[in-house]
Coordinates of C-alpha atoms in Angstrom, one line a residue:
M347 CA -11.8 19.4 -1.1
S348 CA -14.9 18.6 -3.2
W349 CA -16.9 15.4 -3.6
G350 CA -17.3 16.2 -7.3
T351 CA -13.6 16.1 -8.1
E352 CA -12.3 13.6 -5.5
L353 CA -15.2 11.1 -5.5
W354 CA -16.3 11.2 -9.1
D355 CA -16.4 7.4 -9.4
Q356 CA -18.1 6.7 -6.0
F357 CA -21.8 7.1 -6.9
D358 CA -23.0 4.0 -5.0
N359 CA -20.9 4.8 -1.9
L360 CA -22.2 8.4 -1.8
E361 CA -25.7 7.1 -2.1
K362 CA -25.2 4.8 0.9
H363 CA -23.4 7.5 2.9
T364 CA -26.1 10.1 2.4
Q365 CA -28.8 7.5 3.3
W366 CA -26.8 6.6 6.3
G367 CA -26.6 10.3 7.3
I368 CA -30.4 10.6 7.2
E369 CA -30.8 7.5 9.2
V370 CA -28.4 8.9 11.8
L371 CA -30.6 12.0 12.0
E372 CA -33.7 9.9 12.2
K373 CA -32.0 7.8 14.9
Y374 CA -31.3 11.0 16.9
I375 CA -35.0 12.1 16.4
K376 CA -36.1 8.8 17.8
F377 CA -33.7 9.2 20.6
V378 CA -35.1 12.6 21.6
K379 CA -38.7 11.2 21.4
E380 CA -37.9 8.4 23.7
R381 CA -36.0 10.8 26.0
T382 CA -39.1 12.9 26.4
E383 CA -41.1 9.8 27.4
I384 CA -38.4 8.6 29.8
E385 CA -38.2 12.1 31.5
I386 CA -41.6 11.5 33.0
N387 CA -40.4 8.2 34.5
Y388 CA -37.4 10.2 35.9
A389 CA -33.8 9.0 36.3
K390 CA -34.3 5.2 36.2
Q391 CA -35.7 5.2 32.7
L392 CA -33.3 7.9 31.6
R393 CA -30.3 5.7 32.4
N394 CA -31.9 2.7 30.5
L395 CA -32.2 4.9 27.5
S396 CA -28.6 5.9 27.6
K397 CA -27.6 2.2 27.8
K398 CA -29.9 1.3 24.9
Y399 CA -28.3 3.8 22.5
Q400 CA -24.7 3.2 23.4
T401 CA -22.7 2.0 20.5
K402 CA -21.8 -1.7 20.7
K403 CA -18.1 -2.5 20.6
N404 CA -16.7 -4.2 17.6
S405 CA -19.8 -3.4 15.6
K406 CA -20.3 -1.7 12.3
E407 CA -21.8 1.4 14.1
E408 CA -18.5 1.8 16.0
D409 CA -16.8 2.8 12.7
E410 CA -19.5 5.3 12.0
F411 CA -18.7 7.3 15.1
K412 CA -15.4 8.6 13.6
Y413 CA -17.4 11.6 12.3
T414 CA -17.4 14.6 14.6
S415 CA -21.2 14.9 14.6
C416 CA -21.6 11.3 15.7
K417 CA -18.9 11.7 18.3
A418 CA -20.9 14.6 19.7
F419 CA -24.0 12.4 19.8
Q420 CA -22.0 9.7 21.6
T421 CA -20.8 12.2 24.2
T422 CA -24.4 13.1 24.8
L423 CA -25.3 9.5 25.5
N424 CA -22.4 9.2 27.9
E425 CA -23.5 12.2 29.9
M426 CA -27.1 11.1 30.2
N427 CA -26.3 8.8 33.1
D428 CA -25.9 11.9 35.3
Y429 CA -29.4 13.2 34.4
A430 CA -31.4 12.2 37.5
G431 CA -33.7 15.1 38.1
Q432 CA -35.7 15.6 34.9
H433 CA -39.4 16.5 34.8
E434 CA -42.3 17.1 32.4
L435 CA -41.1 20.6 31.3
I436 CA -38.0 19.1 29.7
S437 CA -40.1 16.6 27.8
E438 CA -42.4 19.4 26.5
N439 CA -39.6 21.7 25.4
M440 CA -37.7 18.9 23.6
S441 CA -40.8 17.7 21.7
S442 CA -41.4 21.2 20.3
Q443 CA -37.9 22.5 19.8
I444 CA -36.1 19.4 18.6
T445 CA -38.3 16.6 17.5
A446 CA -40.8 18.6 15.4
E447 CA -38.1 20.7 13.8
L448 CA -35.8 17.8 12.9
T449 CA -38.7 15.8 11.5
R450 CA -39.5 18.5 9.0
F451 CA -35.9 18.9 8.2
V452 CA -35.5 15.2 7.5
Q453 CA -38.4 15.2 5.1
E454 CA -36.7 18.0 3.2
L455 CA -33.4 16.2 3.1
K456 CA -35.1 13.0 1.8
Q457 CA -36.8 14.9 -1.0
E458 CA -33.6 16.8 -1.9
R459 CA -31.5 13.6 -1.9
K460 CA -34.0 11.8 -4.0
S461 CA -34.0 14.6 -6.6
N462 CA -30.1 14.7 -6.7
F463 CA -29.6 11.0 -7.2
H464 CA -32.4 10.8 -9.8
E465 CA -30.5 13.5 -11.7
G466 CA -27.3 11.5 -11.3
R467 CA -28.8 8.3 -12.6
K468 CA -30.3 10.2 -15.5
A469 CA -26.8 11.5 -16.4
Q470 CA -25.3 8.0 -16.1
Q471 CA -28.0 6.5 -18.3
H472 CA -27.4 9.3 -20.9
I473 CA -23.6 8.7 -21.1
E474 CA -24.3 4.9 -21.4
T475 CA -26.7 5.6 -24.3
C476 CA -24.0 7.7 -26.0
W477 CA -21.5 4.9 -25.5
K478 CA -23.9 2.4 -27.1
Q479 CA -24.5 4.7 -30.1
L480 CA -20.7 5.1 -30.5
E481 CA -20.2 1.3 -30.5
S482 CA -23.0 0.8 -33.0
S483 CA -21.6 3.5 -35.3
K484 CA -18.1 2.0 -35.1
R485 CA -19.4 -1.5 -35.9
R486 CA -21.4 -0.1 -38.8
F487 CA -18.3 1.7 -40.1
E488 CA -16.2 -1.5 -39.8
R489 CA -18.9 -3.6 -41.5
D490 CA -19.2 -1.1 -44.4
C491 CA -15.4 -1.0 -44.9
K492 CA -15.3 -4.8 -45.1
E493 CA -18.2 -4.8 -47.6
A494 CA -16.5 -2.1 -49.7
D495 CA -13.3 -4.1 -49.7
R496 CA -15.1 -7.2 -50.9
A497 CA -16.9 -5.3 -53.6
Q498 CA -13.6 -3.8 -54.7
Q499 CA -12.0 -7.3 -54.9
Y500 CA -14.9 -8.6 -56.9
F501 CA -14.7 -5.7 -59.3
E502 CA -11.0 -6.3 -59.8
K503 CA -11.6 -10.0 -60.4
M504 CA -14.3 -9.2 -63.0
D505 CA -12.1 -6.6 -64.7
A506 CA -9.2 -9.1 -65.0
D507 CA -11.4 -11.8 -66.5
I508 CA -11.4 -11.6 -70.3
N509 CA -14.5 -13.9 -70.5
V510 CA -16.7 -11.4 -68.6
T511 CA -18.8 -8.9 -70.6
K512 CA -18.2 -5.2 -70.3
A513 CA -21.6 -4.8 -68.9
D514 CA -20.9 -7.1 -66.1
V515 CA -17.6 -5.3 -65.4
E516 CA -19.4 -2.0 -65.4
K517 CA -22.1 -3.3 -63.0
A518 CA -19.3 -4.6 -60.6
R519 CA -17.6 -1.2 -60.8
Q520 CA -20.8 0.6 -59.9
Q521 CA -21.4 -1.7 -57.0
A522 CA -17.9 -1.1 -55.7
Q523 CA -18.5 2.6 -55.9
I524 CA -21.7 2.3 -54.0
R525 CA -20.0 0.3 -51.3
H526 CA -17.2 2.8 -51.1
Q527 CA -19.7 5.6 -50.8
M528 CA -21.4 3.8 -48.0
A529 CA -18.1 3.3 -46.2
D530 CA -17.3 7.0 -46.5
D531 CA -20.8 7.9 -45.1
S532 CA -20.3 5.5 -42.2
K533 CA -16.8 7.0 -41.6
G534 CA -18.3 10.5 -41.3
D535 CA -21.1 9.3 -39.1
Y536 CA -18.6 7.4 -36.8
S537 CA -16.4 10.5 -36.6
S538 CA -19.3 12.7 -35.7
V539 CA -20.6 10.3 -33.1
L540 CA -17.1 9.9 -31.6
Q541 CA -16.6 13.6 -31.3
K542 CA -20.1 14.0 -29.7
F543 CA -19.4 11.2 -27.2
N544 CA -16.0 12.7 -26.2
C545 CA -17.8 16.0 -25.5
E546 CA -20.6 14.2 -23.6
Q547 CA -18.1 12.2 -21.6
H548 CA -16.1 15.3 -20.7
D549 CA -19.2 17.2 -19.6
H550 CA -20.4 14.2 -17.6
Y551 CA -17.2 13.8 -15.6
F552 CA -16.2 17.5 -15.3
T553 CA -19.5 19.3 -15.3
H554 CA -22.7 17.3 -14.5
I555 CA -21.3 14.8 -11.9
P556 CA -19.3 17.5 -10.0
S557 CA -22.4 19.7 -9.9
I558 CA -24.6 16.9 -8.6
Y559 CA -22.0 15.8 -6.0
Q560 CA -21.5 19.4 -4.8
K561 CA -25.2 19.6 -4.1
L562 CA -25.0 16.3 -2.2
Q563 CA -22.0 17.6 -0.2
D564 CA -23.8 20.8 0.7
M565 CA -26.8 18.8 1.8
E566 CA -24.7 16.5 3.9
E567 CA -22.9 19.5 5.6
R568 CA -26.2 21.1 6.3
R569 CA -27.4 17.8 7.9
I570 CA -24.2 17.7 10.1
G571 CA -24.6 21.3 11.1
R572 CA -28.2 20.9 11.9
L573 CA -27.4 17.9 14.1
G574 CA -24.9 20.0 15.9
E575 CA -27.4 22.8 16.4
S576 CA -30.0 20.3 17.7
L577 CA -27.5 18.9 20.2
K578 CA -26.9 22.5 21.5
T579 CA -30.6 23.0 21.9
Y580 CA -30.9 19.7 23.7
A581 CA -28.2 20.9 26.1
E582 CA -29.8 24.3 26.7
I583 CA -33.2 22.9 27.5
D584 CA -31.7 20.9 30.3
R585 CA -29.7 23.8 31.5
Q586 CA -32.8 26.0 32.0
V587 CA -34.4 23.5 34.3
I588 CA -31.7 21.7 36.2
P589 CA -28.7 23.9 37.1
I590 CA -27.2 21.0 39.1
I591 CA -26.3 19.1 35.9
G592 CA -24.8 22.2 34.3
K593 CA -21.4 20.7 34.2
C594 CA -22.6 17.7 32.2
L595 CA -24.5 20.0 29.8
D596 CA -21.3 22.0 29.3
E597 CA -19.6 18.9 28.1
I598 CA -22.4 18.2 25.6
T599 CA -22.2 21.8 24.3
K600 CA -18.5 21.5 23.9
S601 CA -18.9 18.3 21.9
A602 CA -21.6 19.9 19.8
E603 CA -19.3 22.9 19.1
S604 CA -16.5 20.6 18.1
I605 CA -18.6 19.4 15.1
N606 CA -16.8 20.3 11.8
Q607 CA -18.8 19.9 8.6
K608 CA -15.7 20.3 6.4
Q609 CA -13.8 17.7 8.5
D610 CA -16.6 15.2 8.2
S611 CA -17.0 15.7 4.5
H612 CA -13.2 15.4 4.1
M613 CA -13.4 12.1 6.1
V614 CA -15.9 10.8 3.6
I615 CA -13.3 11.5 0.9
E616 CA -10.6 9.7 2.8
A617 CA -13.0 6.7 3.4
Y618 CA -14.1 6.2 -0.2
K619 CA -11.4 7.8 -2.4
S620 CA -10.2 5.2 -4.9
G621 CA -7.1 7.0 -6.2
F622 CA -8.0 6.4 -9.9
E623 CA -8.0 9.1 -12.5
P624 CA -11.0 9.9 -14.8
P625 CA -10.8 8.3 -18.3
G626 CA -9.4 10.2 -21.2
D627 CA -10.8 10.7 -24.7
I628 CA -11.1 7.7 -27.0
D629 CA -8.9 7.8 -30.1
F630 CA -10.4 7.7 -33.6
E631 CA -10.1 4.2 -35.3
D632 CA -9.7 4.5 -39.1
F633 CA -10.8 1.4 -41.0
T634 CA -10.4 3.0 -44.5
Q635 CA -6.7 2.0 -44.7
S636 CA -7.7 -1.4 -45.9
I637 CA -9.8 -0.1 -48.8
K638 CA -8.4 0.4 -52.3
R639 CA -9.5 3.5 -54.2
T640 CA -11.9 2.9 -57.0
V641 CA -10.1 2.5 -60.3
S642 CA -10.8 4.9 -63.1
D643 CA -12.9 4.0 -66.2
T644 CA -9.8 3.3 -68.3
S645 CA -9.0 0.3 -66.2
L646 CA -11.9 -1.6 -67.7
T647 CA -9.8 -2.6 -70.6
N648 CA -6.7 -3.5 -68.7
P649 CA -6.7 -7.3 -68.2
K650 CA -3.4 -7.4 -66.3
T651 CA -4.8 -5.8 -63.1
D652 CA -3.9 -7.9 -60.0
G653 CA -7.1 -9.0 -58.3
K654 CA -5.5 -9.5 -54.9
S655 CA -5.8 -6.9 -52.2
D656 CA -2.5 -5.6 -50.7
L657 CA -4.0 -4.4 -47.5
K658 CA -5.5 -6.1 -44.5
L659 CA -8.1 -4.9 -42.2
S660 CA -6.8 -3.0 -39.2
S661 CA -6.8 -4.7 -35.9
K662 CA -9.5 -4.1 -33.4
S663 CA -9.1 -1.2 -31.0
R664 CA -7.6 -1.9 -27.7
G665 CA -9.2 1.1 -26.1
K666 CA -11.5 0.4 -23.2
L667 CA -14.2 2.6 -21.8
W668 CA -14.2 3.3 -18.1
P669 CA -17.0 1.3 -16.3
F670 CA -19.5 4.0 -15.7
I671 CA -21.7 2.2 -13.2
K672 CA -20.4 -1.3 -12.7
K673 CA -18.6 -1.9 -9.5
N674 CA -15.2 -3.6 -9.2
K675 CA -15.7 -7.2 -8.3
C676 CA -13.4 -9.3 -6.3
F677 CA -13.3 -12.7 -8.0
G678 CA -12.4 -15.9 -6.1
F679 CA -13.9 -14.9 -2.8
P680 CA -17.4 -15.5 -1.4
Q681 CA -20.0 -12.7 -1.3
G682 CA -19.1 -10.4 1.6
A683 CA -15.6 -12.0 2.2
T684 CA -12.5 -9.9 2.1
P685 CA -9.1 -11.1 0.9
E686 CA -6.4 -11.3 3.5
D687 CA -4.2 -8.8 1.6
F688 CA -7.2 -6.4 0.9
S689 CA -6.5 -6.7 -2.9
N690 CA -10.2 -6.0 -3.6
L691 CA -9.8 -2.4 -2.4
P692 CA -8.5 0.6 -4.4
P693 CA -4.8 1.4 -3.9
E694 CA -5.3 4.2 -1.3
Q695 CA -7.8 2.3 0.7
R696 CA -5.7 -0.9 0.6
R697 CA -2.7 0.9 1.9
K698 CA -4.6 2.3 4.9
K699 CA -6.0 -1.2 5.7
L700 CA -2.6 -2.8 5.5
Q701 CA -1.0 -0.1 7.7
Q702 CA -3.8 -0.5 10.2
K703 CA -3.2 -4.3 10.3
V704 CA 0.5 -3.8 10.8
D705 CA -0.1 -1.4 13.6
E706 CA -2.5 -3.8 15.3
L707 CA 0.0 -6.7 15.0
N708 CA 2.8 -4.6 16.4
K709 CA 0.6 -3.7 19.4
D710 CA -0.1 -7.4 19.9
I711 CA 3.6 -8.2 19.8
Q712 CA 4.4 -5.5 22.3
K713 CA 1.8 -6.9 24.7
E714 CA 3.3 -10.4 24.4
I715 CA 6.8 -8.9 25.0
D716 CA 5.6 -7.1 28.1
Q717 CA 4.0 -10.3 29.4
R718 CA 7.1 -12.3 28.6
D719 CA 9.3 -9.7 30.5
A720 CA 7.0 -9.9 33.5
L721 CA 7.0 -13.7 33.5
T722 CA 10.8 -13.7 33.1
K723 CA 11.1 -11.6 36.3
M724 CA 8.7 -13.9 38.0
K725 CA 10.7 -16.9 37.0
D726 CA 13.9 -15.4 38.4
V727 CA 12.1 -14.8 41.7
Y728 CA 10.9 -18.4 41.8
M729 CA 14.3 -19.7 41.0
K730 CA 15.8 -17.7 43.9
N731 CA 12.9 -18.5 46.2
P732 CA 11.4 -21.9 45.2
Q733 CA 8.9 -21.8 48.1
M734 CA 7.2 -18.9 46.3
G735 CA 6.3 -20.8 43.2
D736 CA 7.2 -23.4 40.5
A737 CA 9.7 -21.9 38.0
A738 CA 9.1 -24.8 35.5
S739 CA 5.4 -23.9 35.0
V740 CA 6.4 -20.3 34.3
G741 CA 9.0 -21.6 31.7
Q742 CA 6.2 -23.4 29.8
K743 CA 4.2 -20.2 29.6
L744 CA 7.4 -18.4 28.3
V745 CA 7.7 -21.0 25.6
E746 CA 4.1 -20.4 24.5
I747 CA 4.6 -16.6 24.5
G748 CA 7.8 -17.0 22.5
N749 CA 5.9 -19.1 19.9
N750 CA 3.1 -16.4 19.8
I751 CA 5.6 -13.6 19.3
E752 CA 7.3 -15.5 16.4
K753 CA 3.9 -16.1 14.7
L754 CA 3.0 -12.5 15.1
R755 CA 6.3 -11.4 13.6
L756 CA 5.7 -13.6 10.6
E757 CA 2.3 -12.0 10.2
V758 CA 3.9 -8.5 10.4
Q759 CA 6.5 -9.4 7.8
K760 CA 3.7 -10.7 5.5
F761 CA 1.6 -7.6 5.8
E762 CA 4.6 -5.3 5.6
A763 CA 5.6 -7.0 2.3
W764 CA 2.1 -6.3 0.9
L765 CA 2.3 -2.8 2.2
A766 CA 5.7 -2.3 0.5
E767 CA 4.2 -3.5 -2.7
V768 CA 1.4 -1.0 -2.5
E769 CA 3.8 1.9 -1.6
G770 CA 6.0 1.0 -4.6
R771 CA 9.0 -0.3 -2.6
L772 CA 11.7 -2.5 -4.2
P773 CA 11.0 -6.1 -3.0
V774 CA 13.6 -8.4 -1.6
R775 CA 14.7 -10.7 -4.5
N776 CA 15.9 -13.6 -2.4
N777 CA 13.1 -15.7 -1.0
S778 CA 15.0 -16.7 2.1
S779 CA 15.5 -13.0 3.2
R780 CA 13.0 -11.4 5.4
R781 CA 12.3 -7.8 6.5
Q782 CA 12.1 -7.1 10.2
S783 CA 9.7 -4.5 11.6
G784 CA 11.4 -1.4 12.9
L785 CA 9.5 -1.6 16.1
Y786 CA 11.7 -4.5 17.2
D787 CA 15.1 -3.5 15.7
T788 CA 16.1 -2.4 19.2
Q789 CA 14.3 -5.2 21.1
N790 CA 16.7 -7.6 22.8
T791 CA 14.4 -10.7 22.4
Q792 CA 14.7 -13.7 24.7
T793 CA 13.2 -17.1 24.3
A794 CA 11.5 -19.2 27.1
N795 CA 14.5 -21.4 27.5
N796 CA 16.7 -18.3 27.9
C797 CA 18.7 -19.0 24.7
A798 CA 19.9 -15.7 23.2
Q799 CA 18.9 -14.8 19.7
D800 CA 21.5 -12.7 17.8
R801 CA 20.3 -10.8 14.7
E802 CA 22.7 -9.1 12.3
S803 CA 21.4 -7.0 9.5
S804 CA 22.8 -7.8 6.1
P805 CA 23.2 -5.2 3.3
D806 CA 20.0 -6.4 1.6
G807 CA 17.8 -6.0 4.6
S808 CA 17.7 -9.6 5.7
Y809 CA 18.9 -11.0 9.0
T810 CA 20.1 -14.4 10.3
E811 CA 19.2 -16.1 13.6
D812 CA 21.2 -18.3 15.8
H813 CA 18.6 -20.5 17.6
S814 CA 19.1 -24.0 19.1
Q815 CA 15.7 -25.1 17.7
E816 CA 15.7 -23.4 14.3
T817 CA 17.6 -23.9 11.1
E818 CA 20.2 -21.2 10.5
V819 CA 19.2 -18.9 7.7
K820 CA 21.9 -17.0 5.8
V821 CA 21.5 -14.8 2.8
T822 CA 24.4 -13.9 0.5
P823 CA 24.4 -10.1 0.4
T824 CA 25.7 -9.9 -3.1
E825 CA 23.0 -12.0 -4.7
F826 CA 20.7 -9.0 -5.2
D827 CA 23.4 -6.4 -5.7
D828 CA 25.1 -8.4 -8.5
D829 CA 22.1 -7.6 -10.7
F830 CA 23.1 -4.0 -10.7
D831 CA 26.9 -4.3 -10.8
E832 CA 27.2 -5.9 -14.3
E833 CA 30.0 -4.2 -16.2
E834 CA 28.4 -5.1 -19.5
P835 CA 24.9 -3.6 -20.0
L836 CA 22.1 -6.1 -20.4
P837 CA 20.6 -6.4 -23.9
T838 CA 17.2 -5.0 -24.7
I839 CA 14.6 -7.8 -25.0
G840 CA 11.6 -5.6 -25.8
T841 CA 9.8 -2.3 -25.0
C842 CA 7.1 -1.2 -22.6
K843 CA 4.7 1.6 -22.2
A844 CA 4.0 3.2 -18.8
L845 CA 0.3 2.9 -17.9
Y846 CA 0.5 4.9 -14.7
P847 CA 3.1 7.3 -13.2
F848 CA 5.6 5.8 -10.7
D849 CA 7.8 7.9 -8.4
G850 CA 10.7 5.4 -8.0
E851 CA 11.9 6.9 -4.7
N852 CA 13.5 3.7 -3.3
E853 CA 17.0 2.4 -4.2
G854 CA 17.0 0.3 -7.3
T855 CA 13.8 1.7 -8.8
I856 CA 13.3 4.2 -11.6
S857 CA 10.6 6.8 -12.0
V858 CA 8.4 6.8 -15.1
T859 CA 5.6 9.0 -16.4
E860 CA 2.3 7.9 -17.8
G861 CA 2.6 7.1 -21.5
E862 CA 6.4 7.0 -21.5
I863 CA 8.1 4.4 -23.8
L864 CA 11.1 2.5 -22.4
S865 CA 13.3 -0.5 -23.1
V866 CA 12.8 -3.8 -21.2
I867 CA 16.1 -5.5 -20.2
E868 CA 14.8 -8.1 -17.7
E869 CA 11.4 -9.8 -17.4
D870 CA 9.3 -10.2 -14.3
K871 CA 10.7 -13.1 -12.3
G872 CA 7.5 -13.7 -10.5
D873 CA 8.0 -11.0 -7.8
G874 CA 5.9 -8.3 -9.6
W875 CA 8.9 -6.1 -10.8
T876 CA 10.3 -5.6 -14.3
R877 CA 13.7 -4.1 -15.0
I878 CA 13.7 -1.3 -17.7
R879 CA 16.1 1.2 -19.2
R880 CA 15.6 4.8 -20.2
S881 CA 19.1 5.5 -21.4
E882 CA 22.5 3.8 -21.3
E883 CA 23.1 5.0 -17.7
E884 CA 19.6 5.1 -16.3
E885 CA 17.8 1.9 -15.5
G886 CA 15.9 0.3 -12.6
Y887 CA 12.8 -1.7 -11.6
V888 CA 9.2 -0.7 -11.9
P889 CA 6.0 -2.6 -10.8
T890 CA 4.9 -4.9 -13.7
S891 CA 1.3 -3.9 -13.2
Y892 CA 2.3 -0.2 -14.0
I893 CA 3.5 -1.0 -17.5
E894 CA 2.4 -2.8 -20.7
V895 CA 5.3 -5.0 -22.0
Y896 CA 6.0 -5.7 -25.7
L897 CA 8.7 -8.4 -25.8
D898 CA 10.9 -8.9 -28.9
R899 CA 10.1 -12.4 -30.1
N900 CA 13.6 -12.9 -31.6
A901 CA 15.2 -11.8 -28.3
K902 CA 12.9 -14.0 -26.3
D903 CA 13.6 -17.1 -28.5
S904 CA 17.3 -16.6 -28.2

C-alpha cells in the first residue's frame, strides 16, 4: 500500500508524522548519548536512565509505541535494568558507531523532508491558483452573458419603438453584437481554463501528490530501518564487552529484527486514512442558453417584434471543489475537545474508535460481573455462617455493582447504535426497543436483591425485562415489520440521487451505486434512514446522508 494513493488528502498528518519520526530518532540519539555518560557511573546511573525514558502510562507517547520500531526501542529500555557491569569501552564504541552516525543521518532526513514538503506546498498553491483562475473566468463569462442579454433586450426595445430613429436602432444593434461577441470570447476562455484546470487537478492528485508522498514513504521506511540497525549495533557493542548480559542483548536483537518498515508504513495508513475518494472533474456550465441570437438586418423595419426575453439565466452551479488544504472542522465543540460519538472523525477512523469504546465497556462490564459473582458467593457463605461476616453489607455492595452494570450496558447500547450507523446497519425504528450486546446474551444476570431478570428476544431485536424496581418495557414485534408487509405499494413522493455507494447487506436495506437515480417512497422520520424504490419489487432503506432527495411538491402537499 502506498501513501500516495491511500493518504492523498492527509498532507498535514503526514507532515506531523514524519516530524514525529525524526523526533523519535533524535530522542534515541539523545538516549544513546546519555547512556554513554551513565556507563562511566556504572549500574546505578544506568537504571536511572532506563526509568527516565520509560513511556508513561496513559500518555500520548504510549500510542506512538504501536509501531514496530518504537516497540523495539521500548524493549531495549526494559532490558537496560539488567546492565550492571558496563565500562568506558562501551561508552566510547557507542559514541562513535551510533551517536555520530545517526546525527549525520538525522540531518540528511531533515533536509530531505524539508525539500519534499516544500514541493508539496508548491503543488497545492499551484492548484489553488488554477482554481481561482477558473472561478474568475466563470464569473467573467456569466457577467458577459448577462450584459449581452441586456444589450439584446435594449436593441429589441429600440427596434420595436417606431419613434426611434434608424440610426439609434442601428447603434443598439451594433452594441448588442459587440456584447454577444464578448460573451462568446468569455465562453471560449472559460472552456479553455476549465479544461486546463481539470488536467491540472488530475495531475495534482494522481501524479504530483503520489510522487511526493512516495518519496516521504521511502524516507520514513529508511528512518525506521536505520533505527533498527542502530538498535542491533547497540546490542552488539554490549555483547563484545559483557558476555554475562548476552541473554538480555539477544532479546534486544530479537526486537530489532522484528522491525517491519512496511508494517509501520501500513499502520500510518490505518491511522490516518479518511475513507474519502478524490474529487472528480467539474462539469462545464453553459450560460449562453439565456442569450437570444442577434437578429438580422431585415428586422430593423419590423415594428411587431416582442421586446421580452423568453429565457432566464441558468441557475448557479451546485458543483463544489474539494477543499485542497483546509481541514475538516468540528463545529459546536471547544478547541481540542472530541464529541462523544467521534463524529468529527472520518468514517473509517470513527468506526475504529467506536469499536474500541465498545470493547472497553464490555471489559468493564465483565469485571463488574466477576466481582458480583465473587460477592454473591461471599454473601452465601456469610448467610450460612453469620459469624464469618455481615451478609447485609455485602448486599449493599451487590446493589451498587448491579447499578454500575446497568449503566455500563446503557453506554454499550449507545455506542453500539452509533457503530451500527457507521457500519450501515438498519436502525431499530421503535424508540422503546434496545439492542443488547452479544457478550451478554448468554449471561444469566442477577441483581443484588437476588431478583431474577428474564430477557426474551423479540423479532425486532428488542427485549423485555421483568424487574421489581423497573417499569416493564414491551415492544410490539409487528410495529416495524408492518412497514414492509403492505399489500399496496407506497406512492412515490419524489426522487433521489445516490451520492455514495451503499452495500445494503442488512435486512430491510437496499444497495445503491454512486450517481444512481431512485424513487423516494418514505421520508426520513428522524432516524437517519430514507425508504426508496428501484423497481416495483425492489425497495428498502438507505442512510439519508448517502443520498440527495428531490421531493415532489404536489405529493408532499397532499
